[in-house]
Short mmCIF file of C-alpha atoms and ligand atoms in Angstrom, two decimals:
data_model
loop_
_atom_site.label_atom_id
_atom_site.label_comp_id
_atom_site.label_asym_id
_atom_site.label_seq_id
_atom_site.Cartn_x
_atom_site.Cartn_y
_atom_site.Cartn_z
CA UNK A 158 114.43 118.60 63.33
CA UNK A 159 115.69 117.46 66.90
CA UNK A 160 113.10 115.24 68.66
CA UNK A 161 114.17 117.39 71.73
CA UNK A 162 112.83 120.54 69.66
CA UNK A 163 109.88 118.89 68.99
CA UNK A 164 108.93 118.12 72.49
CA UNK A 165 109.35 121.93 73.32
CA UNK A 166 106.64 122.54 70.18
CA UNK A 167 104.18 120.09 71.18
CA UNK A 168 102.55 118.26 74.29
CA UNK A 169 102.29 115.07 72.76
CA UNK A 170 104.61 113.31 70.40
CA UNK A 171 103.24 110.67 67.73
CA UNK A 172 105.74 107.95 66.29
CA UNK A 173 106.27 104.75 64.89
CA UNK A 174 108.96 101.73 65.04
CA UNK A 175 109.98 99.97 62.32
CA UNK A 176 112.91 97.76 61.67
CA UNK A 177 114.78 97.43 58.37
CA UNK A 178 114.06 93.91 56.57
CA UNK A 179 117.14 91.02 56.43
CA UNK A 180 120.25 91.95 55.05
CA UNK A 181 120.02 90.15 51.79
CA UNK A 182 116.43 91.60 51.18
CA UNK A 183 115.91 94.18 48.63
CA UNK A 184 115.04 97.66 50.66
CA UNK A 185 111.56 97.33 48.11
CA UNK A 186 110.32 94.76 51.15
CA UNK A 187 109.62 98.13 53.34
CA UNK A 188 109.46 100.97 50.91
CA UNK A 189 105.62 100.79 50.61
CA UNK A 190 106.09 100.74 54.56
CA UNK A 191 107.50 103.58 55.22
CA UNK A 192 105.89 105.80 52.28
CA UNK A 193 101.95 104.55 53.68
CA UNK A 194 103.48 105.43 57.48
CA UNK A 195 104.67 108.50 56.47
CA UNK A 196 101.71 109.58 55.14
CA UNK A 197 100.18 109.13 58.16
CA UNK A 198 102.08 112.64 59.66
CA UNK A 199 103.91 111.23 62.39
CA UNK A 200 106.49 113.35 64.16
CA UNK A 201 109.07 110.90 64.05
CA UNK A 202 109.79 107.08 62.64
CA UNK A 203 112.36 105.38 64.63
CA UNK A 204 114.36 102.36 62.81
CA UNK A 205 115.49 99.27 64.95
CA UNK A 206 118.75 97.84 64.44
CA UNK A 207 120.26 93.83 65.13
CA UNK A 208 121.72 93.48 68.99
CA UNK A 209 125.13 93.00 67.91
CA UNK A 210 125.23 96.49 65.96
CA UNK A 211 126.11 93.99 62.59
CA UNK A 212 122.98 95.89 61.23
CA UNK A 213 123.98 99.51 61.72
CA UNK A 214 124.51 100.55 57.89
CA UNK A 215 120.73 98.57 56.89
CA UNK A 216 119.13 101.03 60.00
CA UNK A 217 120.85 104.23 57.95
CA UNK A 218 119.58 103.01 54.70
CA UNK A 219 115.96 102.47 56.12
CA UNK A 220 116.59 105.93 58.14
CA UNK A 221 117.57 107.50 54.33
CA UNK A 222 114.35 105.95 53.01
CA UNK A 223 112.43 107.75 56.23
CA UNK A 224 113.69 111.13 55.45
CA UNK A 225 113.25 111.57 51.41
CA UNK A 226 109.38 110.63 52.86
CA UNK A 227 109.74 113.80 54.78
CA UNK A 228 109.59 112.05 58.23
CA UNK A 229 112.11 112.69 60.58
CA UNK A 230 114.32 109.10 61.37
CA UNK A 231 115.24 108.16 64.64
CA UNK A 232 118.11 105.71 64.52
CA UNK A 233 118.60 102.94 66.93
CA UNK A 234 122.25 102.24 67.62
CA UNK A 235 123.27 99.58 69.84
CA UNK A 236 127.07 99.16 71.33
CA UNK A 237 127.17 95.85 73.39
CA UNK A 238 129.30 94.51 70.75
CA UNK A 239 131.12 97.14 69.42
CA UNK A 240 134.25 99.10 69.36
CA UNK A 241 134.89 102.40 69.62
CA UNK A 242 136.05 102.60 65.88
CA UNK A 243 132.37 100.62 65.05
CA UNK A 244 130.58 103.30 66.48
CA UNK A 245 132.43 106.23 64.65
CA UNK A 246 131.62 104.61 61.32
CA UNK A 247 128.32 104.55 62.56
CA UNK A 248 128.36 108.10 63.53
CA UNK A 249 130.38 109.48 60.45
CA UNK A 250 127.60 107.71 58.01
CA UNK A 251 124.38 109.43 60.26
CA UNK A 252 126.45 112.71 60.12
CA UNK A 253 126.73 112.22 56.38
CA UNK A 254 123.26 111.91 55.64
CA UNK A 255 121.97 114.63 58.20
CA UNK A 256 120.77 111.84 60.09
CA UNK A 257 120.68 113.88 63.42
CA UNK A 258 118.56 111.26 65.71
CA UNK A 259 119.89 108.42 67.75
CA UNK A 260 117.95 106.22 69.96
CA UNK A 261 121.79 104.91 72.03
CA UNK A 262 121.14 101.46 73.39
CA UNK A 263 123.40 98.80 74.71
CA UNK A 264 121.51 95.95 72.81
CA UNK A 265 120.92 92.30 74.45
CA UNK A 266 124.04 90.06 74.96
CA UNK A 267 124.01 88.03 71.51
CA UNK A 268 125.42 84.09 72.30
CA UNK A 269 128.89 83.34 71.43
CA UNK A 270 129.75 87.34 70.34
CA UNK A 271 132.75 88.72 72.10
CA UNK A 272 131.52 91.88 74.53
CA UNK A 273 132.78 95.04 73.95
CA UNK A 274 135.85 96.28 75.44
CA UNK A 275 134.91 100.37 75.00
CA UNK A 276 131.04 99.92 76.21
CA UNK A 277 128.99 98.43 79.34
CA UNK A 278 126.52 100.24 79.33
CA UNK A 279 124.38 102.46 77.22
CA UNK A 280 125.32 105.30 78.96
CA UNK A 281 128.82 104.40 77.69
CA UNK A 282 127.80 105.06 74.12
CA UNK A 283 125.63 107.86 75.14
CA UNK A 284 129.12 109.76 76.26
CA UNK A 285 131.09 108.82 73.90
CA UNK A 286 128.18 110.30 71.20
CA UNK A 287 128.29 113.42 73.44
CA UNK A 288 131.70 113.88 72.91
CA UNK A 289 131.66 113.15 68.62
CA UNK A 290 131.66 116.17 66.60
CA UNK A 291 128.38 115.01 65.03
CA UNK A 292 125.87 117.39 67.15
CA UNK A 293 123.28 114.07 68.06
CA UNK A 294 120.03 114.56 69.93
CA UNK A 295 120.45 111.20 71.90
CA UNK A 296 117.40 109.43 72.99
CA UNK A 297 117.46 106.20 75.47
CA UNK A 298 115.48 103.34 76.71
CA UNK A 299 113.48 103.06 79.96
CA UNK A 300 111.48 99.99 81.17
CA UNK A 301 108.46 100.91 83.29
CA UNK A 302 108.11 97.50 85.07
CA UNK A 303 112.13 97.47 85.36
CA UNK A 304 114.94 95.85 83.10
CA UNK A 305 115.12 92.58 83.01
CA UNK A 306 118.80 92.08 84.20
CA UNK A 307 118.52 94.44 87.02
CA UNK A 308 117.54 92.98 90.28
CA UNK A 309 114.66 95.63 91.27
CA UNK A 310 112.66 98.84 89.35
CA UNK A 311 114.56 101.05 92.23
CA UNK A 312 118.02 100.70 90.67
CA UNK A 313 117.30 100.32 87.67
CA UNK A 314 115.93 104.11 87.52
CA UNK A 315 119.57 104.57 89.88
CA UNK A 316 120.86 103.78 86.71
CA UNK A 317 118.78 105.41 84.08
CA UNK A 318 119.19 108.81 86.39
CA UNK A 319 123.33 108.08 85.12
CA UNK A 320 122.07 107.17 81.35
CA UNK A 321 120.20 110.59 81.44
CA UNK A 322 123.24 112.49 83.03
CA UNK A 323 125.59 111.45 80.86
CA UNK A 324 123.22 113.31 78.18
CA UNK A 325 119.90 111.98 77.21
CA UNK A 326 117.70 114.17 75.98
CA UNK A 327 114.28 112.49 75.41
CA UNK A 328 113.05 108.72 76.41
CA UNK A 329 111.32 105.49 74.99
CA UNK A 330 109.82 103.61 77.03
CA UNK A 331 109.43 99.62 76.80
CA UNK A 332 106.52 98.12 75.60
CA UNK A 333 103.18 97.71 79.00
CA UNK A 334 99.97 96.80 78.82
CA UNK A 335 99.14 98.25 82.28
CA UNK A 336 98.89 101.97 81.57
CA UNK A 337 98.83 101.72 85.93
CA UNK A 338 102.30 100.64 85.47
CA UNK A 339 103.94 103.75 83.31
CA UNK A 340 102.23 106.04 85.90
CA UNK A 341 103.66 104.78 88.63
CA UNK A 342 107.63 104.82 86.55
CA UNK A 343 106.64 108.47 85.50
CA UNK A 344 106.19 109.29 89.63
CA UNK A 345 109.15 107.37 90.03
CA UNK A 346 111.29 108.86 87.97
CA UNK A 347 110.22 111.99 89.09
CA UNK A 348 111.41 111.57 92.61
CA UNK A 349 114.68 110.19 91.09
CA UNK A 350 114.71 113.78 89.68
CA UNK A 351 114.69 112.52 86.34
CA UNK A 352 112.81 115.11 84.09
CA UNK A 353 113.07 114.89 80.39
CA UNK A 354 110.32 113.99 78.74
CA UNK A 355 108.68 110.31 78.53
CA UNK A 356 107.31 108.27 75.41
CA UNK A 357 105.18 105.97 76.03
CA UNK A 358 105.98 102.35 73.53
CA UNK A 359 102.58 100.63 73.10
CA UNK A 360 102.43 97.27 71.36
CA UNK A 361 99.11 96.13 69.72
CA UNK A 362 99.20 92.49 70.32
CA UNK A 363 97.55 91.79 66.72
CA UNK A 364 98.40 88.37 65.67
CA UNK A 365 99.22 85.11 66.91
CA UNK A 366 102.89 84.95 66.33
CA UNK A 367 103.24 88.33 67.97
CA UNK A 368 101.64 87.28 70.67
CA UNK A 369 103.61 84.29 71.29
CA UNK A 370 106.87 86.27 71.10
CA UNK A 371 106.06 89.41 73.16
CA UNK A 372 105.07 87.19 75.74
CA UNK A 373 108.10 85.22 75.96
CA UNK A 374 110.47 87.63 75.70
CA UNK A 375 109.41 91.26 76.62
CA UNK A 376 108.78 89.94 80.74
CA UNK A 377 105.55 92.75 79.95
CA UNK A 378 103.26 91.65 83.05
CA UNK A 379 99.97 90.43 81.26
CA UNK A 380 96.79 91.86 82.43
CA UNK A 381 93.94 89.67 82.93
CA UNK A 382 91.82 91.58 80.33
CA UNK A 383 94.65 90.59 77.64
CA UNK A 384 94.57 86.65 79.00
CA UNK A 385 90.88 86.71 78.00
CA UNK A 386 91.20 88.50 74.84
CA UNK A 387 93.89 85.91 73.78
CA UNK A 388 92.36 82.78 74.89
CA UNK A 389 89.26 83.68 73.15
CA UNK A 390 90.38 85.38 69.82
CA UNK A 391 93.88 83.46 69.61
CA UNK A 392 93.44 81.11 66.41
CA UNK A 393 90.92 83.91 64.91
CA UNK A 394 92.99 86.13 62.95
CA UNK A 395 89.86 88.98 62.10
CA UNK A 396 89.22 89.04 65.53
CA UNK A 397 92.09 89.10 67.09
CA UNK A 398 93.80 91.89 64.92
CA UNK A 399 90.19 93.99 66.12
CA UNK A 400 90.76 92.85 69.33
CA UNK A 401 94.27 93.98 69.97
CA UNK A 402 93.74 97.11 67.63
CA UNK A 403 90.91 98.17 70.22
CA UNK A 404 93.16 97.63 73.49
CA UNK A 405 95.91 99.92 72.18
CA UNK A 406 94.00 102.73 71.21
CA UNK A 407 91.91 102.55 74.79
CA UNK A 408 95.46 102.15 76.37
CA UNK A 409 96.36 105.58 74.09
CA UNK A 410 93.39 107.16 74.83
CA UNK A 411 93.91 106.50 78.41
CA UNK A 412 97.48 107.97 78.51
CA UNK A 413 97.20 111.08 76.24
CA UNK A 414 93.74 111.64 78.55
CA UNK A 415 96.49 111.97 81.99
CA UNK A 416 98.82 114.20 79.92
CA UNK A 417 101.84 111.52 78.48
CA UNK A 418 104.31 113.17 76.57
CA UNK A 419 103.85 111.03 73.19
CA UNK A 420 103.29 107.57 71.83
CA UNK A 421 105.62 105.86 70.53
CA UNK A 422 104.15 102.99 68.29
CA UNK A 423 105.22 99.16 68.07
CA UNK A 424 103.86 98.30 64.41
CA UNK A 425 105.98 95.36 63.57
CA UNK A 426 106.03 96.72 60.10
CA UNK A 427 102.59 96.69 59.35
CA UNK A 428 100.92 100.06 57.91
CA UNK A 429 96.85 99.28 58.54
CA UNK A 430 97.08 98.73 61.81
CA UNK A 431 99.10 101.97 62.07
CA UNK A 432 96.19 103.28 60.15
CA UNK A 433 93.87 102.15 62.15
CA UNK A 434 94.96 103.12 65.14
CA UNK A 435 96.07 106.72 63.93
CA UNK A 436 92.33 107.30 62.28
CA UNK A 437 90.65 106.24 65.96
CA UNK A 438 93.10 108.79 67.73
CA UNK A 439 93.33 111.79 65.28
CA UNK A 440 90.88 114.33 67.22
CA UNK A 441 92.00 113.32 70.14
CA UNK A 442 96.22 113.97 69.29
CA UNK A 443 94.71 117.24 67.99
CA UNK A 444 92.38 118.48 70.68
CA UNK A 445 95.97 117.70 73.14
CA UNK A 446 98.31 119.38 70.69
CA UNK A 447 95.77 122.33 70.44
P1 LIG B 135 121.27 100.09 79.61
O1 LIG B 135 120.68 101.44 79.79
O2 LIG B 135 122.74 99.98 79.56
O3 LIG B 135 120.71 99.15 80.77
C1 LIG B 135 120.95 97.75 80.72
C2 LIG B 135 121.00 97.19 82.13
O4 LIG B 135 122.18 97.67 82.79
C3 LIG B 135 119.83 97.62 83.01
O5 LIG B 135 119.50 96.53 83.84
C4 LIG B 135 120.40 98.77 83.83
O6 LIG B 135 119.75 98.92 85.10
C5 LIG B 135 121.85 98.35 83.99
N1 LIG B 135 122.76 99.50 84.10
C6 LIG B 135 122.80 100.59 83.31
N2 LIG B 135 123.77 101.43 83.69
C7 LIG B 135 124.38 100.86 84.77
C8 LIG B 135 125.46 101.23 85.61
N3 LIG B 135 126.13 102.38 85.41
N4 LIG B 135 125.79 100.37 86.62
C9 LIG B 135 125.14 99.22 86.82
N5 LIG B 135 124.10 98.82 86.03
C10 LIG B 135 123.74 99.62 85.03
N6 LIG B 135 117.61 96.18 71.15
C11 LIG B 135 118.25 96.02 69.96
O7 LIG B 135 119.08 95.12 69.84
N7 LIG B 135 117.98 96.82 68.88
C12 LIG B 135 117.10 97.84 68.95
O8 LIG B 135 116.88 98.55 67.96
C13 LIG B 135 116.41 98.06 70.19
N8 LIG B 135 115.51 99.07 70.34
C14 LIG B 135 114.93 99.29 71.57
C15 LIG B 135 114.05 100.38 71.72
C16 LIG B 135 113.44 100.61 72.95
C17 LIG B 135 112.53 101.82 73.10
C18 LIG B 135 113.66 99.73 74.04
C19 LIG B 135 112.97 99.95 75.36
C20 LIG B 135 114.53 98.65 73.90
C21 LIG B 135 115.19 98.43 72.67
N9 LIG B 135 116.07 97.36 72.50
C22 LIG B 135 116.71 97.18 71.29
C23 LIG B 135 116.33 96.42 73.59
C24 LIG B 135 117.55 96.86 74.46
O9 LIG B 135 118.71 96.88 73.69
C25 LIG B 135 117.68 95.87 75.61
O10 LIG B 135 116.59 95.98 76.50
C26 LIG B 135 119.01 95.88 76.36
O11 LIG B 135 119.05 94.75 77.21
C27 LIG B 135 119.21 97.11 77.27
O12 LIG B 135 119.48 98.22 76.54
P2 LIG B 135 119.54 99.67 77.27
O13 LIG B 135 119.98 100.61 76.24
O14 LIG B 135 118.27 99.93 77.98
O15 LIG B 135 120.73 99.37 78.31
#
């Protein structure tokens, strides 16, 4: 079913991220994955694929492996360095497998790989998917404390207003750990007169080398309460995946309590702490979805 559809049936969305394992890896290293997060019920699973687009046709195998679960796959599809041709192929081997999902990015610039000539911007790709026979229900990316490329939060939702014109139907946002943060994008985007509905992407920061990496890279603003869980719980691996585990689900709590449209969760790949968090939440997804 279209993830648009589904956000007409229910209040509140519940999903998961994955992302398929190395090219040269057997597709065995995430089977037991996606068949332990699928029995979890979630409404969607959406499957990450490399910046350059190089690993397009490993995001439709995973996205194959999603659906004969009986989950509905959301693939990722990223354009910054691909032609138009690229993308078709893409598009023809979604179609061909009823994959009917796409989460359109532009991807990050990937050193020394020639830009493409047919997309800028992600709003490029979301046209040109528009205009393919394929009948896509295109999803995009939004980034509550503002992309990091664009010089303030103001015109960077300028720009998402063109991403969602040119025929976005749902959104994901980046990863936060200051639920303050989304609220104020969600007014934001409001006023921008931007009014499809809103996922909110929640990272449990679980483990030390996750840690390390969303930190560097993501630009998420860290919130004192975070700073203290990490310096105290950093090199203890029990406590820290508790820790984290119990920060995302009061950050879930907190959202689905002021009405968010759905969570969309960062698991890295790992099932129990999808567990987890889904078994602490389960009443409460119900009691919104009524
Ligand atoms: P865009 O919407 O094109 O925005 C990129 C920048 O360009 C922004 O600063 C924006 O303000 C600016 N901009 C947009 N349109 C215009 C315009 N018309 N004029 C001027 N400026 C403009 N990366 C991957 O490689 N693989 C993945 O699977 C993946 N999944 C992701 C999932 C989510 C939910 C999110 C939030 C991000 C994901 N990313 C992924 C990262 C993403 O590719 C990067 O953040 C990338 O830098 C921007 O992609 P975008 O689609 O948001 O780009």
């Amino acid at each position: 079913m279209n993830i648009s559809d589904l956000f007409k049936k229910k209040k509140a969305l519940y999903s998961f991220e994955i992302f398929p394992p190395k090219p040269t890896a057997d597709i065995s290293a995430v089977t037991s994955t996606v068949q332990k997060l699928a029995a979890l019920g979630p409404d969607y699973i959406s499957v990450t694929c490399s910046a350059g687009g190089t690993g397009n046709a490993r995001t439709a195998e995973i996205a194959k492996l999603v659906k004969s679960c009986g989950v509905e796959p959301l693939a990722h599809v990223t354009c910054v360095n691909s032609s138009k041709s690229d993308i078709s192929r893409t598009l023809t081997e979604l179609a061909d497998n009823r994959i009917s999902n796409i989460l359109a990015l532009r991807g990050d610039r990937v050193e020394g790989a020639k830009p493409s000539d047919d997309f800028r911007y992600a709003s490029d790709l979301v046209s040109f998917i528009r205009q393919w026979s394929g009948g896509f229900d295109i999803g995009g990316a939004c980034y509550p404390e503002g992309h990091p490329d664009c010089p303030d939060l103001l015109t960077d939702i300028r720009n998402l207003k063109k991403k969602v014109d040119a025929g976005v139907t749902h959104l994901n946002t980046q990863l936060f750990f200051d639920n303050e943060d989304f609220f104020r994008f969600q007014d934001m985007i409001a006023l921008a007169g931007i009014d499809v509905p809103v996922q909110a992407g929640i990272m449990p920061l679980v483990k030390k080398a996750h840690v390390d990496r969303i930190i560097s890279l993501s630009g998420a603003k860290i919130p004192a309460k975070i700073s203290r869980m990490i310096a105290r719980f950093y090199d203890k691996p029990d406590a820290l995946m508790e820790a984290g585990i119990a920060y995302a689900v009061s950050q879930i709590v907190d959202l689905l309590s002021a009405g968010v449209r759905g969570i969309h969760l960062y698991v890295m790949n790992n099932a129990y702490v999808a567990e987890r968090i889904t078994e602490s939440i389960s009443h409460i997804l119900n009691e919104v979805n009524g």
